[in-house]
GROMACS .gro file of C-alpha atoms in nm:
model
  249
    1MET     CA    1  -4.936  -4.297   3.921
    2HIS     CA    2  -5.308  -4.223   4.019
    3SER     CA    3  -5.593  -4.451   3.919
    4ASN     CA    4  -5.749  -4.140   3.692
    5SER     CA    5  -5.375  -4.032   3.574
    6ILE     CA    6  -5.435  -3.975   3.199
    7VAL     CA    7  -5.036  -3.888   3.178
    8SER     CA    8  -4.747  -3.986   3.462
    9VAL     CA    9  -4.429  -3.893   3.350
   10GLU     CA   10  -4.125  -4.000   3.656
   11LYS     CA   11  -3.779  -3.921   3.629
   12LEU     CA   12  -3.735  -3.847   3.269
   13SER     CA   13  -3.477  -3.649   3.113
   14PHE     CA   14  -3.370  -3.705   2.750
   15SER     CA   15  -3.063  -3.492   2.513
   16TYR     CA   16  -2.976  -3.399   2.176
   17ASN     CA   17  -2.666  -3.526   2.118
   18LYS     CA   18  -2.493  -3.421   2.391
   19ASP     CA   19  -2.729  -3.110   2.502
   20LYS     CA   20  -2.952  -3.197   2.788
   21ALA     CA   21  -3.396  -3.070   2.684
   22LEU     CA   22  -3.501  -3.223   2.976
   23GLU     CA   23  -3.377  -3.312   3.306
   24ASP     CA   24  -3.535  -3.532   3.601
   25ILE     CA   25  -3.958  -3.394   3.484
   26ASN     CA   26  -4.196  -3.571   3.678
   27LEU     CA   27  -4.549  -3.489   3.588
   28ASP     CA   28  -4.888  -3.630   3.643
   29VAL     CA   29  -5.186  -3.528   3.430
   30LYS     CA   30  -5.518  -3.641   3.568
   31PHE     CA   31  -5.850  -3.695   3.379
   32GLY     CA   32  -6.040  -3.372   3.345
   33ASP     CA   33  -5.679  -3.193   3.409
   34PHE     CA   34  -5.647  -2.788   3.181
   35LEU     CA   35  -5.295  -2.778   3.152
   36ALA     CA   36  -5.078  -2.545   3.029
   37ILE     CA   37  -4.698  -2.558   2.992
   38ILE     CA   38  -4.520  -2.199   2.970
   39GLY     CA   39  -4.140  -2.140   3.005
   40PRO     CA   40  -3.843  -1.975   2.763
   41ASN     CA   41  -3.815  -2.104   2.427
   42GLY     CA   42  -3.572  -2.379   2.386
   43GLY     CA   43  -3.664  -2.545   2.758
   44GLY     CA   44  -3.861  -2.892   2.623
   45LYS     CA   45  -4.180  -2.751   2.604
   46SER     CA   46  -4.195  -2.869   2.285
   47THR     CA   47  -3.953  -3.199   2.377
   48LEU     CA   48  -4.166  -3.237   2.624
   49VAL     CA   49  -4.494  -3.285   2.419
   50ASN     CA   50  -4.337  -3.492   2.145
   51ILE     CA   51  -4.214  -3.767   2.410
   52ILE     CA   52  -4.587  -3.761   2.497
   53LEU     CA   53  -4.659  -3.832   2.150
   54GLY     CA   54  -4.422  -4.088   2.171
   55LEU     CA   55  -4.265  -3.890   1.874
   56LEU     CA   56  -3.913  -3.941   2.109
   57THR     CA   57  -3.846  -4.230   2.326
   58PRO     CA   58  -3.786  -4.130   2.696
   59GLN     CA   59  -3.378  -4.224   2.811
   60GLU     CA   60  -3.428  -4.188   3.157
   61GLY     CA   61  -3.681  -4.202   3.312
   62LYS     CA   62  -4.041  -4.343   3.196
   63ILE     CA   63  -4.383  -4.268   3.049
   64THR     CA   64  -4.735  -4.409   3.176
   65LEU     CA   65  -5.035  -4.325   2.902
   66PHE     CA   66  -5.405  -4.374   3.074
   67ASN     CA   67  -5.218  -4.638   3.364
   68GLY     CA   68  -5.072  -4.846   3.078
   69ASP     CA   69  -5.422  -4.904   2.882
   70ALA     CA   70  -5.284  -4.999   2.482
   71GLU     CA   71  -5.625  -4.893   2.370
   72ASP     CA   72  -5.697  -4.575   2.546
   73ALA     CA   73  -5.310  -4.450   2.431
   74ASN     CA   74  -5.415  -4.404   2.066
   75SER     CA   75  -5.697  -4.197   2.190
   76ILE     CA   76  -5.485  -3.828   2.196
   77GLY     CA   77  -5.555  -3.557   1.973
   78TYR     CA   78  -5.314  -3.314   1.890
   79VAL     CA   79  -5.325  -2.950   1.718
   80PRO     CA   80  -4.989  -2.842   1.570
   81GLN     CA   81  -4.883  -2.510   1.571
   82ASN     CA   82  -4.812  -2.469   1.204
   83THR     CA   83  -5.229  -2.507   1.079
   84ASN     CA   84  -5.154  -2.259   0.820
   85VAL     CA   85  -5.246  -2.395   0.484
   86ASN     CA   86  -5.194  -2.300   0.098
   87ILE     CA   87  -5.420  -2.114   0.011
   88ASN     CA   88  -5.504  -2.185  -0.330
   89PHE     CA   89  -5.538  -2.536  -0.223
   90PRO     CA   90  -5.916  -2.614  -0.304
   91ILE     CA   91  -5.960  -2.816  -0.026
   92ARG     CA   92  -6.328  -2.775   0.201
   93VAL     CA   93  -6.358  -2.746   0.526
   94ILE     CA   94  -6.577  -3.031   0.565
   95ASP     CA   95  -6.317  -3.196   0.346
   96VAL     CA   96  -6.017  -3.119   0.588
   97ILE     CA   97  -6.259  -3.295   0.892
   98LEU     CA   98  -6.377  -3.629   0.679
   99MET     CA   99  -5.940  -3.681   0.603
  100GLY     CA  100  -5.926  -3.767   1.056
  101VAL     CA  101  -6.215  -3.983   1.014
  102LYS     CA  102  -6.141  -4.331   1.068
  103GLU     CA  103  -6.344  -4.465   0.760
  104LYS     CA  104  -6.152  -4.614   0.510
  105LYS     CA  105  -6.233  -4.327   0.171
  106HIS     CA  106  -6.548  -4.532  -0.073
  107PHE     CA  107  -6.473  -4.499  -0.438
  108PHE     CA  108  -6.786  -4.251  -0.412
  109GLY     CA  109  -6.652  -4.085  -0.146
  110TYR     CA  110  -6.698  -4.085   0.203
  111SER     CA  111  -7.032  -4.230   0.389
  112LYS     CA  112  -7.324  -4.040   0.447
  113LYS     CA  113  -7.272  -4.123   0.843
  114SER     CA  114  -6.935  -3.932   0.801
  115LYS     CA  115  -7.033  -3.650   0.655
  116GLU     CA  116  -7.291  -3.610   0.922
  117TYR     CA  117  -7.050  -3.651   1.193
  118ALA     CA  118  -6.817  -3.403   0.987
  119ASN     CA  119  -7.068  -3.164   1.022
  120GLU     CA  120  -7.156  -3.249   1.402
  121LEU     CA  121  -6.805  -3.168   1.457
  122LEU     CA  122  -6.801  -2.887   1.283
  123LYS     CA  123  -7.077  -2.727   1.501
  124GLN     CA  124  -6.975  -2.843   1.759
  125VAL     CA  125  -6.672  -2.596   1.769
  126GLY     CA  126  -6.872  -2.302   1.549
  127MET     CA  127  -6.799  -2.397   1.188
  128SER     CA  128  -7.121  -2.562   1.049
  129GLU     CA  129  -7.173  -2.211   0.849
  130TYR     CA  130  -6.821  -2.263   0.635
  131ALA     CA  131  -6.877  -2.628   0.602
  132TYR     CA  132  -6.851  -2.583   0.203
  133SER     CA  133  -6.580  -2.316   0.258
  134LYS     CA  134  -6.262  -2.358   0.126
  135ILE     CA  135  -6.055  -2.374   0.401
  136GLY     CA  136  -5.722  -2.106   0.215
  137SER     CA  137  -6.057  -1.849   0.247
  138LEU     CA  138  -6.051  -1.833   0.625
  139SER     CA  139  -5.854  -1.682   0.930
  140GLY     CA  140  -5.616  -1.800   1.104
  141GLY     CA  141  -5.915  -1.818   1.402
  142GLN     CA  142  -6.087  -2.008   1.204
  143ARG     CA  143  -5.874  -2.214   1.046
  144GLN     CA  144  -5.735  -2.348   1.427
  145ARG     CA  145  -6.087  -2.359   1.529
  146VAL     CA  146  -6.142  -2.679   1.206
  147MET     CA  147  -5.780  -2.846   1.299
  148ILE     CA  148  -5.928  -2.850   1.659
  149ALA     CA  149  -6.236  -3.012   1.529
  150ARG     CA  150  -6.002  -3.266   1.289
  151ALA     CA  151  -5.836  -3.368   1.617
  152LEU     CA  152  -6.199  -3.462   1.793
  153SER     CA  153  -6.267  -3.682   1.453
  154LEU     CA  154  -6.026  -3.933   1.659
  155ASN     CA  155  -6.245  -3.966   1.965
  156PRO     CA  156  -5.990  -3.813   2.197
  157LYS     CA  157  -5.987  -3.848   2.566
  158LEU     CA  158  -5.670  -3.589   2.597
  159LEU     CA  159  -5.663  -3.335   2.329
  160ILE     CA  160  -5.283  -3.104   2.288
  161LEU     CA  161  -5.245  -2.775   2.151
  162ASP     CA  162  -4.913  -2.647   2.046
  163GLU     CA  163  -4.966  -2.225   2.105
  164PRO     CA  164  -5.354  -2.282   1.999
  165THR     CA  165  -5.399  -1.851   1.961
  166SER     CA  166  -5.014  -1.792   1.785
  167SER     CA  167  -5.090  -1.487   1.528
  168ILE     CA  168  -5.457  -1.412   1.623
  169ASP     CA  169  -5.560  -1.158   1.725
  170ALA     CA  170  -5.725  -1.106   2.096
  171ASP     CA  171  -6.058  -1.150   2.054
  172GLY     CA  172  -6.034  -1.520   1.782
  173GLN     CA  173  -5.765  -1.564   2.083
  174SER     CA  174  -6.084  -1.575   2.369
  175LYS     CA  175  -6.265  -1.755   2.162
  176ILE     CA  176  -6.056  -1.997   2.103
  177TYR     CA  177  -5.983  -2.098   2.501
  178GLU     CA  178  -6.356  -2.072   2.575
  179LEU     CA  179  -6.419  -2.363   2.326
  180LEU     CA  180  -6.123  -2.499   2.438
  181LYS     CA  181  -6.303  -2.474   2.833
  182GLU     CA  182  -6.602  -2.661   2.684
  183LEU     CA  183  -6.429  -2.900   2.558
  184ASN     CA  184  -6.242  -2.970   2.876
  185ASN     CA  185  -6.567  -3.092   3.009
  186GLU     CA  186  -6.557  -3.376   2.853
  187ILE     CA  187  -6.128  -3.416   2.736
  188THR     CA  188  -5.813  -3.316   2.918
  189ILE     CA  189  -5.626  -3.099   2.761
  190ILE     CA  190  -5.265  -2.996   2.773
  191VAL     CA  191  -5.150  -2.678   2.566
  192ILE     CA  192  -4.799  -2.513   2.481
  193SER     CA  193  -4.870  -2.097   2.573
  194HIS     CA  194  -4.743  -1.802   2.612
  195ASP     CA  195  -5.048  -1.620   2.685
  196LEU     CA  196  -5.039  -1.604   3.014
  197SER     CA  197  -5.288  -1.354   3.091
  198VAL     CA  198  -5.522  -1.550   2.898
  199ILE     CA  199  -5.387  -1.928   3.040
  200ILE     CA  200  -5.448  -1.785   3.397
  201LYS     CA  201  -5.835  -1.736   3.314
  202TYR     CA  202  -5.884  -2.108   3.135
  203ALA     CA  203  -5.613  -2.322   3.311
  204SER     CA  204  -5.625  -2.572   3.568
  205LYS     CA  205  -5.275  -2.600   3.639
  206VAL     CA  206  -4.890  -2.477   3.521
  207ALA     CA  207  -4.645  -2.624   3.416
  208HIS     CA  208  -4.268  -2.458   3.381
  209VAL     CA  209  -4.095  -2.569   3.173
  210ASN     CA  210  -3.710  -2.465   3.187
  211LYS     CA  211  -3.508  -2.823   3.124
  212LYS     CA  212  -3.721  -2.900   3.514
  213LEU     CA  213  -4.021  -2.838   3.561
  214SER     CA  214  -4.266  -2.623   3.826
  215PHE     CA  215  -4.597  -2.707   3.831
  216HIS     CA  216  -4.877  -2.458   3.989
  217ASP     CA  217  -5.196  -2.507   4.055
  218VAL     CA  218  -5.347  -2.177   3.894
  219SER     CA  219  -5.651  -2.162   4.165
  220LYS     CA  220  -5.354  -2.013   4.438
  221MET     CA  221  -5.200  -1.788   4.195
  222GLN     CA  222  -5.532  -1.617   4.064
  223ASN     CA  223  -5.556  -1.514   4.516
  224ALA     CA  224  -5.207  -1.350   4.381
  225PHE     CA  225  -5.294  -1.160   4.067
  226SER     CA  226  -5.702  -1.037   3.912
  227VAL     CA  227  -5.704  -1.196   3.596
  228ASP     CA  228  -6.033  -0.930   3.559
  229ASP     CA  229  -5.719  -0.595   3.588
  230GLU     CA  230  -5.590  -0.491   3.330
  231HIS     CA  231  -5.281  -0.441   3.441
  232PHE     CA  232  -5.194  -0.759   3.468
  233CYS     CA  233  -4.818  -0.833   3.513
  234GLU     CA  234  -4.707  -1.151   3.265
  235VAL     CA  235  -4.348  -1.041   3.326
  236GLU     CA  236  -4.405  -1.023   3.711
  237LEU     CA  237  -4.599  -1.391   3.693
  238LEU     CA  238  -4.334  -1.568   3.536
  239GLN     CA  239  -4.036  -1.412   3.775
  240LEU     CA  240  -4.234  -1.567   4.045
  241ILE     CA  241  -4.268  -1.948   3.873
  242GLY     CA  242  -3.928  -1.919   3.750
  243GLU     CA  243  -3.796  -1.793   4.105
  244LYS     CA  244  -4.032  -2.077   4.291
  245LYS     CA  245  -4.209  -1.780   4.536
  246CYS     CA  246  -4.532  -1.865   4.374
  247PRO     CA  247  -4.834  -1.868   4.626
  248THR     CA  248  -4.813  -2.304   4.524
  249CYS     CA  249  -4.460  -2.326   4.573
   0.00000   0.00000   0.00000
């Protein structure tokens, strides 16, 4: 484990009853990484993330966050895959952010300072003009930006996102990843995604999880594939990674 490690996973295994979900996983996520976790459905991606979040406990091996700093262990922001809301529920965008702010709500509502902070977060994700709009009136990409802003309200050092661009059009996907790239200047990012052609443009590292984990450096993968080529072949890339013929392996 290195001094700048955000997440260190050593010889980790996990099973649901007798079904092995993860086996002998080793992973070191360093400060400033943009890690994409890819792999087949049922391969263990979500299980690994739930262990990092502390929702599951490793049955074998160990995981260390922020080099064991208990205070930093709470500075993880999480954006789940399903950010759909009841479009008829009358809650404003700014209220969604305020619900994540670490301040007890007073009798007359949130403080002026908290509201200013919420507006700063919305500005950061390009959603200031929608602060007083109903959350249900937004597009999927806009709602995702709001949920990212809410995760940022915790002032996280690590931001984890599960399929952040699912059910979002191509333009919305690019905007989300451009936002994450900008946030990555200050925050370590882990994202589960199937959007390989997008991920290879923005991620610095890729972890392919299918019970076991293989680790890849995106900069070397980019030497083998032109990310600007409209004929970029995701199937070929997955085949290289799955067969461990990637230039980094």
